[in-house]
mmCIF file of C-alpha atoms and ligand atoms in Angstrom:
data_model
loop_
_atom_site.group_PDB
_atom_site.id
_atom_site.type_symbol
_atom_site.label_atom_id
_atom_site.label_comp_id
_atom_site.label_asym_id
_atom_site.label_seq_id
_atom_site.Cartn_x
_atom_site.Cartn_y
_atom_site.Cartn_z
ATOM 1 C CA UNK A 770 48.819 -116.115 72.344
ATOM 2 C CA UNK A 771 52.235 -114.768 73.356
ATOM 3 C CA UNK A 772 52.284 -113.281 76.472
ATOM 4 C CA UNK A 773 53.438 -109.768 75.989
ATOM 5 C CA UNK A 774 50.778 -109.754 73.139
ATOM 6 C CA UNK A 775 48.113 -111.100 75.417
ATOM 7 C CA UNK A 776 49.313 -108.051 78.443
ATOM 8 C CA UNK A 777 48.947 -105.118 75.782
ATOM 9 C CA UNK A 778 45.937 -106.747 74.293
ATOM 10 C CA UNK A 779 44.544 -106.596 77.970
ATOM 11 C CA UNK A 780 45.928 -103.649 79.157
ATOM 12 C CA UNK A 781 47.060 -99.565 77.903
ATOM 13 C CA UNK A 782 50.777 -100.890 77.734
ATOM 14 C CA UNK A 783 52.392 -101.161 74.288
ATOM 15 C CA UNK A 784 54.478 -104.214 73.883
ATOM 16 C CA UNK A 785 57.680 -103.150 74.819
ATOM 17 C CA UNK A 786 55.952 -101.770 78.318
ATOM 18 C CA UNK A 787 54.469 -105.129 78.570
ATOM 19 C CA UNK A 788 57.923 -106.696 78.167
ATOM 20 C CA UNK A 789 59.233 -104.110 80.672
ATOM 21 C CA UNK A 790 56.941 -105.365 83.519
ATOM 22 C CA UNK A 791 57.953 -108.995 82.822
ATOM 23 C CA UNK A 792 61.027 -108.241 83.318
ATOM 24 C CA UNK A 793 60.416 -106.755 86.733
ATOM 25 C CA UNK A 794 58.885 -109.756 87.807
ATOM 26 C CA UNK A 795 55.260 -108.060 88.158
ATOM 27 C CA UNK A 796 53.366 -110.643 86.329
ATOM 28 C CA UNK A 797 52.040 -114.098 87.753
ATOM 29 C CA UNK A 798 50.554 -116.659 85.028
ATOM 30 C CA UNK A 799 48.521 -119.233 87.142
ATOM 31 C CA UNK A 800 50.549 -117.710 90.485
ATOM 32 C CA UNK A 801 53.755 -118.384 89.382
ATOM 33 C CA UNK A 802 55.946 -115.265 88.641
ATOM 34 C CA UNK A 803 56.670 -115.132 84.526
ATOM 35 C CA UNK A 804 59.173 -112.856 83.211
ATOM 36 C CA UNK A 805 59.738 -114.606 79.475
ATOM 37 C CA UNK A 806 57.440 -112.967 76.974
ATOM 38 C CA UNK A 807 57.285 -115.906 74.528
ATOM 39 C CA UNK A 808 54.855 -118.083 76.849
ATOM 40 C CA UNK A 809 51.829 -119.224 75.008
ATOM 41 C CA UNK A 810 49.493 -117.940 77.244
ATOM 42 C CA UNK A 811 45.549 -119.829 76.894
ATOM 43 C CA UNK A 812 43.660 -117.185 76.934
ATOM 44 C CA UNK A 813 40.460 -118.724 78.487
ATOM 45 C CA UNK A 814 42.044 -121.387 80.836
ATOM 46 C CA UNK A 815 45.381 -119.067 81.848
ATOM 47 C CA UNK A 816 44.979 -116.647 84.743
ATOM 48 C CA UNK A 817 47.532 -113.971 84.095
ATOM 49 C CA UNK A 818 47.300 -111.267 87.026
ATOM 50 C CA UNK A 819 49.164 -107.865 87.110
ATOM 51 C CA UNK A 820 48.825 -104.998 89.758
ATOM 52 C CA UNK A 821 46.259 -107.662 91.525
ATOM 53 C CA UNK A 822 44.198 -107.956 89.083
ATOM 54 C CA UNK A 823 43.472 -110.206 86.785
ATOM 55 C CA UNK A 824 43.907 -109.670 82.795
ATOM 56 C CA UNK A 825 41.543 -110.572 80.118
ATOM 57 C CA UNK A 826 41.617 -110.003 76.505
ATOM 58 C CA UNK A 827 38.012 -108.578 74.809
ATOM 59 C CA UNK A 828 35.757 -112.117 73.504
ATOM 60 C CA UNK A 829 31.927 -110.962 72.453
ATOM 61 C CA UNK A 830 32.442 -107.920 75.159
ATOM 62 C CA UNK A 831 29.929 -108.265 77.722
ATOM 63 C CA UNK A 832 29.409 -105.964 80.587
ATOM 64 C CA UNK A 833 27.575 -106.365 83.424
ATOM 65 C CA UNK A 834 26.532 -105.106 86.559
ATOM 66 C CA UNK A 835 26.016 -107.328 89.968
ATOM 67 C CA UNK A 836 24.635 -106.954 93.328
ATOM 68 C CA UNK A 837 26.939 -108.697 95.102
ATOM 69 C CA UNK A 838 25.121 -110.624 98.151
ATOM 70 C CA UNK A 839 27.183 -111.475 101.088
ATOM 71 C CA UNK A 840 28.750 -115.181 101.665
ATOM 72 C CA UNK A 841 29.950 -114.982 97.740
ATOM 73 C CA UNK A 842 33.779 -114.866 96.411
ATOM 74 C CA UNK A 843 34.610 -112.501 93.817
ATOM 75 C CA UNK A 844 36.902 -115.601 92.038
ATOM 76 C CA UNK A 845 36.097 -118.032 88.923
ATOM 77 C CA UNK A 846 37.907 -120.570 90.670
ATOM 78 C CA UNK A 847 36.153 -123.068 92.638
ATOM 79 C CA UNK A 848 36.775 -122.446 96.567
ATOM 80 C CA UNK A 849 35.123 -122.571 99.947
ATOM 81 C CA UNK A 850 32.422 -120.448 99.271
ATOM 82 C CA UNK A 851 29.709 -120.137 96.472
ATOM 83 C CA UNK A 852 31.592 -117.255 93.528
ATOM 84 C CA UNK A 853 29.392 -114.625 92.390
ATOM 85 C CA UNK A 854 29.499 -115.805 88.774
ATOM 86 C CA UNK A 855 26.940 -118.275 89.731
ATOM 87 C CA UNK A 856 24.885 -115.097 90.113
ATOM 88 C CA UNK A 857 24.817 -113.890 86.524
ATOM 89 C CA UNK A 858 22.783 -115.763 84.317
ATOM 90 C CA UNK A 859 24.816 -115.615 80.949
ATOM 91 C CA UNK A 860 26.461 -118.483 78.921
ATOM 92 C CA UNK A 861 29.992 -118.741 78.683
ATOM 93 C CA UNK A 862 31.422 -117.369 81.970
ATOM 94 C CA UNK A 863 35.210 -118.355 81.091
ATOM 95 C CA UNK A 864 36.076 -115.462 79.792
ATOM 96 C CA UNK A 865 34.564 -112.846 81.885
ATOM 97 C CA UNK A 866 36.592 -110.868 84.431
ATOM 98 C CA UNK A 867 35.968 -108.839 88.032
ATOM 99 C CA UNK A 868 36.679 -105.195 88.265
ATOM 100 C CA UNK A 869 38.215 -104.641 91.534
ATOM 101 C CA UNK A 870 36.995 -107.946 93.709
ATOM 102 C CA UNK A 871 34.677 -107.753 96.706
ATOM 103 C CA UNK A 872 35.360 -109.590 100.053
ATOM 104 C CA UNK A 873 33.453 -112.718 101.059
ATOM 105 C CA UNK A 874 31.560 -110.335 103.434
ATOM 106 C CA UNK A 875 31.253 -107.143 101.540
ATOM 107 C CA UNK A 876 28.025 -106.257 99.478
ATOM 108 C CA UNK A 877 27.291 -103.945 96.623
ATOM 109 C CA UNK A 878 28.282 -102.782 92.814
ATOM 110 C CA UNK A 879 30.596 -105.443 91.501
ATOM 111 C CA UNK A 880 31.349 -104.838 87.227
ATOM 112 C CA UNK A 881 32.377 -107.951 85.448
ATOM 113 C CA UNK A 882 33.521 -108.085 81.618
ATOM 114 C CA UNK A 883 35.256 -109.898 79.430
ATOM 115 C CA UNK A 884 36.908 -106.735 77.416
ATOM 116 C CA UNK A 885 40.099 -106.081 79.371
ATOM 117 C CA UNK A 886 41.240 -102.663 78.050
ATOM 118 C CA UNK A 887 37.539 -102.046 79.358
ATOM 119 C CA UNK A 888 38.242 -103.573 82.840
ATOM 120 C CA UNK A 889 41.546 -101.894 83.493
ATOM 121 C CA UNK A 890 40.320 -98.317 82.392
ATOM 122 C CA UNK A 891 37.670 -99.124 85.677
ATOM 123 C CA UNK A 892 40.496 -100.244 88.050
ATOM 124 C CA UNK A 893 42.895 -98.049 87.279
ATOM 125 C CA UNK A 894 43.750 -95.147 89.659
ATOM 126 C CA UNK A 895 45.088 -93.114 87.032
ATOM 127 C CA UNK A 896 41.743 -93.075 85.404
ATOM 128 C CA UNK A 897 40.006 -91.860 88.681
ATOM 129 C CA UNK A 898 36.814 -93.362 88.982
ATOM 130 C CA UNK A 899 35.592 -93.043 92.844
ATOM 131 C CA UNK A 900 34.309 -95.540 94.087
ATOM 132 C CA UNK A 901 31.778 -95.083 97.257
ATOM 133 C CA UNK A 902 31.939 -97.398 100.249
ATOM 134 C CA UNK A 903 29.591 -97.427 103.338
ATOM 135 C CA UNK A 904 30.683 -98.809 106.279
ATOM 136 C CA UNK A 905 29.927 -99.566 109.353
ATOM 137 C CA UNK A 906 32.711 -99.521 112.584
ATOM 138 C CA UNK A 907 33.331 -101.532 115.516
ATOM 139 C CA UNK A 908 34.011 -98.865 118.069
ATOM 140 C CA UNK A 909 32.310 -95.599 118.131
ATOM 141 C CA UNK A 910 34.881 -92.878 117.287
ATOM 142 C CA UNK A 911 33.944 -89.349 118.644
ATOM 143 C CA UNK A 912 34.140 -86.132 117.160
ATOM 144 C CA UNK A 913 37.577 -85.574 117.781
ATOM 145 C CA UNK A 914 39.054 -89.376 116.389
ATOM 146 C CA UNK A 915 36.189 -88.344 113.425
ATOM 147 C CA UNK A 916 38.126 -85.156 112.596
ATOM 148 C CA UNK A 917 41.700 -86.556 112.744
ATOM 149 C CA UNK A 918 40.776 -89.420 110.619
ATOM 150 C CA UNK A 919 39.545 -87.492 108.327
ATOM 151 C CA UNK A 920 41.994 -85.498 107.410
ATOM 152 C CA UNK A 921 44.650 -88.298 107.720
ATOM 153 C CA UNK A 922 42.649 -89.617 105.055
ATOM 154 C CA UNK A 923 42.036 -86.402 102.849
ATOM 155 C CA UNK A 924 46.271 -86.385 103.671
ATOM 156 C CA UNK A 925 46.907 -90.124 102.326
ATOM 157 C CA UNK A 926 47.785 -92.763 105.272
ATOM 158 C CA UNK A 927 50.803 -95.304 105.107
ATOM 159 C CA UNK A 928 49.403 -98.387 105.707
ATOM 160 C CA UNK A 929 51.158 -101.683 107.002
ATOM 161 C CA UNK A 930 53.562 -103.291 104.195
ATOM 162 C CA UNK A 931 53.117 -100.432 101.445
ATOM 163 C CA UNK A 932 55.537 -98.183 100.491
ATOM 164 C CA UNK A 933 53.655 -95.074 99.219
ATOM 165 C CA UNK A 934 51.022 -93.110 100.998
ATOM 166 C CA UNK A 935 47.123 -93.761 100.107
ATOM 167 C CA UNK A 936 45.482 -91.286 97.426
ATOM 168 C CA UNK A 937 44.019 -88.737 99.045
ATOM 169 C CA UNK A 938 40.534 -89.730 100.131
ATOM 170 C CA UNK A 939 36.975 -88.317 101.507
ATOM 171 C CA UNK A 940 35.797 -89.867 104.580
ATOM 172 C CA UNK A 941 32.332 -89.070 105.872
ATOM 173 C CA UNK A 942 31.025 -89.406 109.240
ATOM 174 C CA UNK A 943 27.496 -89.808 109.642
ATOM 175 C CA UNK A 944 27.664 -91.066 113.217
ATOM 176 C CA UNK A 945 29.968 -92.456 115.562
ATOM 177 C CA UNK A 946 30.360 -95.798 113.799
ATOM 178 C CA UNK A 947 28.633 -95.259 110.557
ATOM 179 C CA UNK A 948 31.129 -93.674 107.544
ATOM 180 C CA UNK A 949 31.345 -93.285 103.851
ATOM 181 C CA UNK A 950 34.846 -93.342 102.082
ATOM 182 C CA UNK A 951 35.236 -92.132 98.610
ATOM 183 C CA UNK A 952 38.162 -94.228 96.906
ATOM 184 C CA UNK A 953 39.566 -93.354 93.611
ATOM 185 C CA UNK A 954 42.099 -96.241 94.274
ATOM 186 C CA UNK A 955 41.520 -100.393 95.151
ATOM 187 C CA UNK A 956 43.683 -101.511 97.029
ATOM 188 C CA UNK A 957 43.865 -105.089 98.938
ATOM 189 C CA UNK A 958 41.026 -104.324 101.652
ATOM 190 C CA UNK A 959 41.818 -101.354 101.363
ATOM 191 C CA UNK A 960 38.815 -100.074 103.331
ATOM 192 C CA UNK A 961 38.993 -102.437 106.121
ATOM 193 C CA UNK A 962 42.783 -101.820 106.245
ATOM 194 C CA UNK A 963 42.433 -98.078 106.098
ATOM 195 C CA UNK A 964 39.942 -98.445 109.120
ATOM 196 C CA UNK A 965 42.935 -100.842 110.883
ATOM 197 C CA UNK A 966 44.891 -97.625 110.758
ATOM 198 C CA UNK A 967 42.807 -95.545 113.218
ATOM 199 C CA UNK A 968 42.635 -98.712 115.652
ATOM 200 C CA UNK A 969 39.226 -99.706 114.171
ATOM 201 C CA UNK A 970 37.273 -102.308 112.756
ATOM 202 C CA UNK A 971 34.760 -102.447 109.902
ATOM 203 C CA UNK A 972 31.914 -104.746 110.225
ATOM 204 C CA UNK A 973 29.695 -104.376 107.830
ATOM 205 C CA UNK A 974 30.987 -102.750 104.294
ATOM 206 C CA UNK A 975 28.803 -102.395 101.193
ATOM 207 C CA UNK A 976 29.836 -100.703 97.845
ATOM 208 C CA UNK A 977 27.233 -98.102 96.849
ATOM 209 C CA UNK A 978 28.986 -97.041 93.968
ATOM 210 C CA UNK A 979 31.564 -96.863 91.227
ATOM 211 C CA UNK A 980 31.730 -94.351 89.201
ATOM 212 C CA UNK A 981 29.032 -93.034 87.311
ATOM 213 C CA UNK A 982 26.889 -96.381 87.684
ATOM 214 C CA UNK A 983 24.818 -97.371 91.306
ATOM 215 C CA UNK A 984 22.819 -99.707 92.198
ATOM 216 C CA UNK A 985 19.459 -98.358 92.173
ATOM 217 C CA UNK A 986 16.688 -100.783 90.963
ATOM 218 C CA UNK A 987 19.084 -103.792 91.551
ATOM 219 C CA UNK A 988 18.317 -106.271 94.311
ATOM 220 C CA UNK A 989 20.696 -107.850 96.022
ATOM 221 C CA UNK A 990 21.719 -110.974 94.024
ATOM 222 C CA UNK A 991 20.322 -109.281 91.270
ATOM 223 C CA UNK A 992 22.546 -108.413 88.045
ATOM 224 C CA UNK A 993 21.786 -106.198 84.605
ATOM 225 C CA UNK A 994 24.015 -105.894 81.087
ATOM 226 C CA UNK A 995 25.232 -101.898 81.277
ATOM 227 C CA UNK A 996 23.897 -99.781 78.378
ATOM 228 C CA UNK A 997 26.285 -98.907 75.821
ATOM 229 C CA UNK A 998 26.068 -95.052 77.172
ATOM 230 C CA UNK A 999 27.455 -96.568 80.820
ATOM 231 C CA UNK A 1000 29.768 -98.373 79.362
ATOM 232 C CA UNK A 1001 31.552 -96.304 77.084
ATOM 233 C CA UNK A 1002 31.521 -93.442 80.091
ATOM 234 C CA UNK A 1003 34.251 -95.663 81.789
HETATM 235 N N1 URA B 1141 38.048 -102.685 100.765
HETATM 236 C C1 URA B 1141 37.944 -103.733 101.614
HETATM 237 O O1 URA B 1141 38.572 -103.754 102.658
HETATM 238 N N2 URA B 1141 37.142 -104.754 101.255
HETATM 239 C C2 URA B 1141 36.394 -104.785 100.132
HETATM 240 O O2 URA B 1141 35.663 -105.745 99.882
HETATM 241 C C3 URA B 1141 36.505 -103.678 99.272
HETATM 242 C C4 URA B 1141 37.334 -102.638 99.609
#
């Protein structure tokens, strides 16, 4: 499939706004920057990423829900450490997608699919969908750092190597070194980095939520199909 095709099959743009961020360089196809349109793109074996994260276009539309354990990689590549497809028991993982990746040490809701319009309405900020994080800090921060950070946060912070502010966020104390942070965006670590900010560290960071859907009932490790109702409230 072409690739300007393949982006607005993936994706809200129309093909001329798919052309448009080719042409800004914002595309990579198997990490290498592609700005010409025309490329055949395989649509099973190609990884085409945009706004960091990956694009997929809609092949049976499956969507599921995971647990993610700690120790597993939110890639379908094979690396260093065990990838949290081998989780799901379903046939046919090539075409299924992550909605906003995990790190190797973070836990919780993880939403894979293989219908991209699907995926990107879940990642995208403009769409809004909060997405609940509990962490848990290095150093205790006392009622004074808790205030300030929180309304740095409610404020947006600039963090290292971006340009524009966060989205304004809700951070919750519920001690000295336990928080909850309500994201409506996803950025690269953007939790741990957010933390970085405020001279902390995050040691232990689970996703309770994301959006309507939890993870009550589900086990770690454990992993469900969505009902259609969950799926079309995305
Ligand atoms: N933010 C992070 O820093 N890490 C995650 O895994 C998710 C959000």
């Amino acid at each position: 499939m072409r690739l300007d095709k393949f982006i607005s099959k993936a994706t809200e743009l129309s093909r001329k706004e798919s052309k448009k961020i080719l042409h800004a360089g914002e595309v990579t196809v198997n990490d290498t920057v592609v700005k010409d349109p025309g490329l055949h793109v395989d649509i099973v074996n190609d990884e085409v990423i945009w706004a960091g994260e990956p694009l997929s276009v809609a092949a049976g539309s499956r969507y599921i829900l995971l647990h993610k354990p700690e120790g597993f990689e939110c890639t379908l590549k094979v690396k260093e450490h065990p990838i949290v497809t081998e989780l799901i028991a379903v046939p046919e993982l090539g075409s299924l997608r992550i909605a906003g990746r995990l790190d190797v040490d973070t836990t919780g809701a993880l939403l894979i699919s293989d219908d991209g319009k699907w995926l990107h309405r879940v990642t995208s900020p403009k769409h809004e969908h909060a997405k609940i994080y509990e962490l848990t800090l290095a150093d205790p921060m006392d009622e004074a750092a808790q205030a300030n950070a929180v309304k740095e946060v409610a404020e947006g912070i600039l963090l290292e190597g971006e340009h524009e502010e966060t989205k304004p966020a809700i951070l919750e104390f519920i001690d000295e070194t336990h928080a909850r942070l309500i994201l409506e965006q996803g950025k690269y670590h953007q939790v741990k980095r957010m933390m970085g900010y405020f001279g902390n560290r995050v040691t232990e960071l689970h996703r309770a939520s994301i959006g309507h859907i939890n993870l009550d009932g589900l086990d770690k490790g454990d992993s469900r199909f969505l009902t259609p109702e969950e799926v079309a409230k995305f």
